[in-house]
mmCIF file with all atom_site columns, C-alpha atoms in Angstrom:
data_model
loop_
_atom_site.group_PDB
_atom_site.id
_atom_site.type_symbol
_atom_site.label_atom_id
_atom_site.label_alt_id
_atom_site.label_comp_id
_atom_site.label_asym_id
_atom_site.label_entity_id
_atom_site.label_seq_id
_atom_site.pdbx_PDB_ins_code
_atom_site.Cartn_x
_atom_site.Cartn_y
_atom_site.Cartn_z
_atom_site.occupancy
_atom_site.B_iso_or_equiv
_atom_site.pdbx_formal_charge
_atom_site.auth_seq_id
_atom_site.auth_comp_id
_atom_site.auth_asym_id
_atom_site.auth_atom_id
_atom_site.pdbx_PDB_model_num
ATOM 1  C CA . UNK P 1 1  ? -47.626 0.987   4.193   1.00 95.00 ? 299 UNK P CA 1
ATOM 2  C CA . UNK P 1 2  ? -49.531 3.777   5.750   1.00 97.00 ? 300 UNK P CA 1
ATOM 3  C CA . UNK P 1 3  ? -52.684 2.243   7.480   1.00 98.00 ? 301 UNK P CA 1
ATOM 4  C CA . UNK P 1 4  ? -55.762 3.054   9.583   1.00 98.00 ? 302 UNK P CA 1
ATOM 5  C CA . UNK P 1 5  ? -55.980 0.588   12.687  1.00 98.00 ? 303 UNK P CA 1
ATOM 6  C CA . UNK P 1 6  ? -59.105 0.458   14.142  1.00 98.00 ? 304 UNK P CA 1
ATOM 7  C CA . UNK P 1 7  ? -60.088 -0.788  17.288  1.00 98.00 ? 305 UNK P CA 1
ATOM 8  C CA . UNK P 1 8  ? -63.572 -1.339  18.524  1.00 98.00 ? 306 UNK P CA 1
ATOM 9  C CA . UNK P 1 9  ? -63.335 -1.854  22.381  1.00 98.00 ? 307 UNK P CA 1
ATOM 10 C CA . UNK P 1 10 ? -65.888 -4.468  24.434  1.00 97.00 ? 308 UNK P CA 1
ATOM 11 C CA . UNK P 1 11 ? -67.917 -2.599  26.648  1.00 97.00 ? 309 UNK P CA 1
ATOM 12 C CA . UNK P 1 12 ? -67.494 -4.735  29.629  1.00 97.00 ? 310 UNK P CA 1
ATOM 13 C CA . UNK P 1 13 ? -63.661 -5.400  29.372  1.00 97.00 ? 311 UNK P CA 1
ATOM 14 C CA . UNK P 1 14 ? -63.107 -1.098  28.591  1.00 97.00 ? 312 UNK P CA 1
ATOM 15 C CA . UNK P 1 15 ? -64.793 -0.721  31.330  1.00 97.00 ? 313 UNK P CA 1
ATOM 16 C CA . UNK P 1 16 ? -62.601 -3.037  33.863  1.00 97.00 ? 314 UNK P CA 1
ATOM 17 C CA . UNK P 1 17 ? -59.726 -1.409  32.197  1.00 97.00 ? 315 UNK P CA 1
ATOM 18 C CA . UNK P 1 18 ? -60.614 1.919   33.091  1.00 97.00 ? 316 UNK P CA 1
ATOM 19 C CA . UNK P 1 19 ? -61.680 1.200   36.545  1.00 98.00 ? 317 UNK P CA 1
ATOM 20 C CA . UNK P 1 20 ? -58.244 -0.576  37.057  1.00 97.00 ? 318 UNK P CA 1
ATOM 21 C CA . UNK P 1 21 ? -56.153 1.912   35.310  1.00 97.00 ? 319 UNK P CA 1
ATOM 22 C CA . UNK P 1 22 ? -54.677 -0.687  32.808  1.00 97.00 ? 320 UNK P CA 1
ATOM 23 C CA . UNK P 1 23 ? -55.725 1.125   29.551  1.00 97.00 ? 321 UNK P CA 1
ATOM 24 C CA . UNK P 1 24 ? -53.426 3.829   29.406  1.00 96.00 ? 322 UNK P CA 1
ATOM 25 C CA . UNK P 1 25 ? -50.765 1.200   29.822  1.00 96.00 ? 323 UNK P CA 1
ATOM 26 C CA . UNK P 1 26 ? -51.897 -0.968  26.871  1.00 96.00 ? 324 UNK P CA 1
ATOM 27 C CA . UNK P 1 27 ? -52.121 2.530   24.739  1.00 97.00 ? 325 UNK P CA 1
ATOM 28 C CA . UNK P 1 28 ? -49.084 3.309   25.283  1.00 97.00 ? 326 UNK P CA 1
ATOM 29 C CA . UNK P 1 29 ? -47.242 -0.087  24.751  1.00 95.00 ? 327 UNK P CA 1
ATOM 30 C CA . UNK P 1 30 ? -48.785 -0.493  21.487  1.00 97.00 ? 328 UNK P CA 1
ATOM 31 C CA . UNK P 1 31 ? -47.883 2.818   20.789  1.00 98.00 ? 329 UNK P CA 1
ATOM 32 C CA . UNK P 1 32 ? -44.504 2.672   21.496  1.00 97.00 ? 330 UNK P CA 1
ATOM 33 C CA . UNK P 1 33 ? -43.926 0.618   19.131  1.00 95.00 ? 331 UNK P CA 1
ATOM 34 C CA . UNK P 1 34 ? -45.768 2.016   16.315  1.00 97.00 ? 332 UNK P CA 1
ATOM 35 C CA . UNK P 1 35 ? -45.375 5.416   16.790  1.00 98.00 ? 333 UNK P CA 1
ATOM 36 C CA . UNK P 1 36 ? -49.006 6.327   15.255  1.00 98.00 ? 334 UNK P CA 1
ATOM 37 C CA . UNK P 1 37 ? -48.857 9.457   12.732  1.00 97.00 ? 335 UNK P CA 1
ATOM 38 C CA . UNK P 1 38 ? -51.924 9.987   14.214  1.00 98.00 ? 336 UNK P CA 1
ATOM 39 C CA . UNK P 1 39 ? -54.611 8.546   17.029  1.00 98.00 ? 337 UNK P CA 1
ATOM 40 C CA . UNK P 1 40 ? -57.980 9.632   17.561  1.00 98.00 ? 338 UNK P CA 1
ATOM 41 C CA . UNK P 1 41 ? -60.646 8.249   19.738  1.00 98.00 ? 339 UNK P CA 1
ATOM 42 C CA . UNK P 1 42 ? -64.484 8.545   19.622  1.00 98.00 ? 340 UNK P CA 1
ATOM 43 C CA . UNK P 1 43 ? -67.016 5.876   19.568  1.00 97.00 ? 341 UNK P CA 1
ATOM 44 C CA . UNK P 1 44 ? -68.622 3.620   16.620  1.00 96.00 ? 342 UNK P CA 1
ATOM 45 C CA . UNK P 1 45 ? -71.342 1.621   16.929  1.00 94.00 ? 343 UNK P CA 1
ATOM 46 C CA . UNK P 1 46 ? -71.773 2.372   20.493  1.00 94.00 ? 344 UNK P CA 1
ATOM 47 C CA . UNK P 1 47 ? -68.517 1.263   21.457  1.00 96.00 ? 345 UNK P CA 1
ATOM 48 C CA . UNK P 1 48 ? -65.193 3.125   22.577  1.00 98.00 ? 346 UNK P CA 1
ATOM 49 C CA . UNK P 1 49 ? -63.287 2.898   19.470  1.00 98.00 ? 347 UNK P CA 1
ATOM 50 C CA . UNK P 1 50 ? -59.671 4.094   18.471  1.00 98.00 ? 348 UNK P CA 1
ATOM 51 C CA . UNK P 1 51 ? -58.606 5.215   15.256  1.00 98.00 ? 349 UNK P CA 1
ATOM 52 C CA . UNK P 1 52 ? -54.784 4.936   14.817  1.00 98.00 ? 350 UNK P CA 1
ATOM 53 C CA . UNK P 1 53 ? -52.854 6.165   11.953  1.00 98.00 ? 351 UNK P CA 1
ATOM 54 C CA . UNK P 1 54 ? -49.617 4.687   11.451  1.00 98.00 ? 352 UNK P CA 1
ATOM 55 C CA . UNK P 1 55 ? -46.708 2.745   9.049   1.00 97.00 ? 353 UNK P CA 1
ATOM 56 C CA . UNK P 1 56 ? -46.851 -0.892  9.179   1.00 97.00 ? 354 UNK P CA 1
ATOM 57 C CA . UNK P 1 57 ? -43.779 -1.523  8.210   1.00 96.00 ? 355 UNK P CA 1
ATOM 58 C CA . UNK P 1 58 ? -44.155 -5.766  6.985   1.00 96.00 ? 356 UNK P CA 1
ATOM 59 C CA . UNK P 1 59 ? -47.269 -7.679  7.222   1.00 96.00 ? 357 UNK P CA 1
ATOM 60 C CA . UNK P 1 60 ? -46.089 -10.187 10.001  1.00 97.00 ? 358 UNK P CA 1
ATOM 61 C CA . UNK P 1 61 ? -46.438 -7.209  12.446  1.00 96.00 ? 359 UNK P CA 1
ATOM 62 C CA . UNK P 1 62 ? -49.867 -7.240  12.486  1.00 97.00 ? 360 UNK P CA 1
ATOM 63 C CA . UNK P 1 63 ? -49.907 -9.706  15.142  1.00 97.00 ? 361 UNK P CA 1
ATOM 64 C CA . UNK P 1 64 ? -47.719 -8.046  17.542  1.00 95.00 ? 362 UNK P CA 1
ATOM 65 C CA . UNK P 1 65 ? -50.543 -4.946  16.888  1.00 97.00 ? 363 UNK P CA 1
ATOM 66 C CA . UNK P 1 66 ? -53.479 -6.904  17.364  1.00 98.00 ? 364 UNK P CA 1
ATOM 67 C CA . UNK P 1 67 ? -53.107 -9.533  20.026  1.00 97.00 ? 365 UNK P CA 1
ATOM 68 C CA . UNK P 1 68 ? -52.912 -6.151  22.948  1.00 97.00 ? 366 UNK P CA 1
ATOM 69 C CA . UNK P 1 69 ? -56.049 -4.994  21.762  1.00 98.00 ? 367 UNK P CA 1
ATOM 70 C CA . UNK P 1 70 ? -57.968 -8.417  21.112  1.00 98.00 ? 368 UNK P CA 1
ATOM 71 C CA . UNK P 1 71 ? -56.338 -10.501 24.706  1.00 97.00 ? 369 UNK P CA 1
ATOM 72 C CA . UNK P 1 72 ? -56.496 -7.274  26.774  1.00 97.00 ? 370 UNK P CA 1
ATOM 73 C CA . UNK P 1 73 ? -59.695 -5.683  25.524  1.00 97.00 ? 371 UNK P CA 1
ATOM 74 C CA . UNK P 1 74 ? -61.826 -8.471  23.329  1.00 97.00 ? 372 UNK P CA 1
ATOM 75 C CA . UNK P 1 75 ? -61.817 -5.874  20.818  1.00 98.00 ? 373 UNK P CA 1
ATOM 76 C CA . UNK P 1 76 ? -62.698 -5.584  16.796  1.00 98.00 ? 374 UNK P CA 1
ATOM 77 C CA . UNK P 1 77 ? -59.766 -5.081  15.078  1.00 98.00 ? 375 UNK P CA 1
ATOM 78 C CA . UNK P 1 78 ? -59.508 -3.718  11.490  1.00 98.00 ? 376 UNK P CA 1
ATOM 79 C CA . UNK P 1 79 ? -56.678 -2.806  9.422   1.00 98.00 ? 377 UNK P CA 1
ATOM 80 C CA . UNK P 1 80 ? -57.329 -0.800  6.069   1.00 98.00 ? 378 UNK P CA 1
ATOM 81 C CA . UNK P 1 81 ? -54.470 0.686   3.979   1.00 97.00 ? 379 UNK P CA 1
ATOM 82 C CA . UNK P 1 82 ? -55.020 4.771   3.129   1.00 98.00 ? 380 UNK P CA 1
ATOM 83 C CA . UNK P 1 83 ? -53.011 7.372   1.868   1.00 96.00 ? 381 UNK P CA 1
ATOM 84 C CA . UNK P 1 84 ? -52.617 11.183  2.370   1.00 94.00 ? 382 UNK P CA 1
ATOM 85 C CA . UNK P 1 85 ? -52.649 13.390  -0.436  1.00 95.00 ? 383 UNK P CA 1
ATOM 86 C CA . UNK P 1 86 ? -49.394 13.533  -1.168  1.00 94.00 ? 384 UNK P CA 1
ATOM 87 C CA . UNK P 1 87 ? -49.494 9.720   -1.545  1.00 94.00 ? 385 UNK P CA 1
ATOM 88 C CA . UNK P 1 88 ? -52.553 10.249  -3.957  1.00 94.00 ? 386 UNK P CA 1
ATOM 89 C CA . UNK P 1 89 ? -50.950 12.804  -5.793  1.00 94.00 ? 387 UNK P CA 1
ATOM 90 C CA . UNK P 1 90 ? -48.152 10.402  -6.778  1.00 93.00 ? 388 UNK P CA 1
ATOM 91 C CA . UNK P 1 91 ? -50.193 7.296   -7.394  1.00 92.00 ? 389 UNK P CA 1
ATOM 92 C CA . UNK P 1 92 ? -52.247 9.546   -9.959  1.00 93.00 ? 390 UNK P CA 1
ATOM 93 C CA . UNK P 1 93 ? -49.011 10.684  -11.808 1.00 92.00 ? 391 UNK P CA 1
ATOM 94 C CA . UNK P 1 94 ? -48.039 7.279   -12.192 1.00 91.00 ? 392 UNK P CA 1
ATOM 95 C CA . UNK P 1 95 ? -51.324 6.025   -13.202 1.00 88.00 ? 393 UNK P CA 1
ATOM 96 C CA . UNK P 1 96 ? -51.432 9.251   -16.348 1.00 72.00 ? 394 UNK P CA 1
ATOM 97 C CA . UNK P 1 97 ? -48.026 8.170   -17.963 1.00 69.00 ? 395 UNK P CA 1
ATOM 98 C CA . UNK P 1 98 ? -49.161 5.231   -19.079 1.00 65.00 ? 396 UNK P CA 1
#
């Protein structure tokens, strides 16, 4: 299933991260084994936040997702399921034949 992950970084811990050059690292782990459709990163309610599109392939993975960003960085976590229009498209075909 095709989600948004959203991750709201702690100030304080971001900022230790930065200065000691561990964030990239935990990025790219997590991403590694995700491989995100698609990762964008602003900030939302004044925090650093990252918006990661990708499949989650079974529900038990969302651990394995999370714990990086909530040990490492104490942040908010959300998951939220979305689809693209193609995925849209379909679910509205379906939902006019019956």
């Amino acid at each position: 299933m095709r989600v948004l992950l959203t991750v709201q970084m702690d100030t304080a811990k971001a900022n230790k991260a930065i200065t000691d050059r561990t964030l990239p690292g935990i990025m790219k782990s997590v991403f590694d084994r995700i491989k995100p459709e698609a990762a964008y990163f602003g900030s939302q309610e004044g925090m650093r936040t990252a918006y990661i599109v990708f499949d989650l392939k079974d529900a038990s993975d969302i651990p394995s997702v999370a714990e990086p960003f909530f040990q490492d960085l104490g942040a908010k976590v959300t998951f939220l399921p979305v689809m693209n229009f193609d995925d849209v498209r379909t679910g509205l075909e379906k939902f006019g034949s019956h």
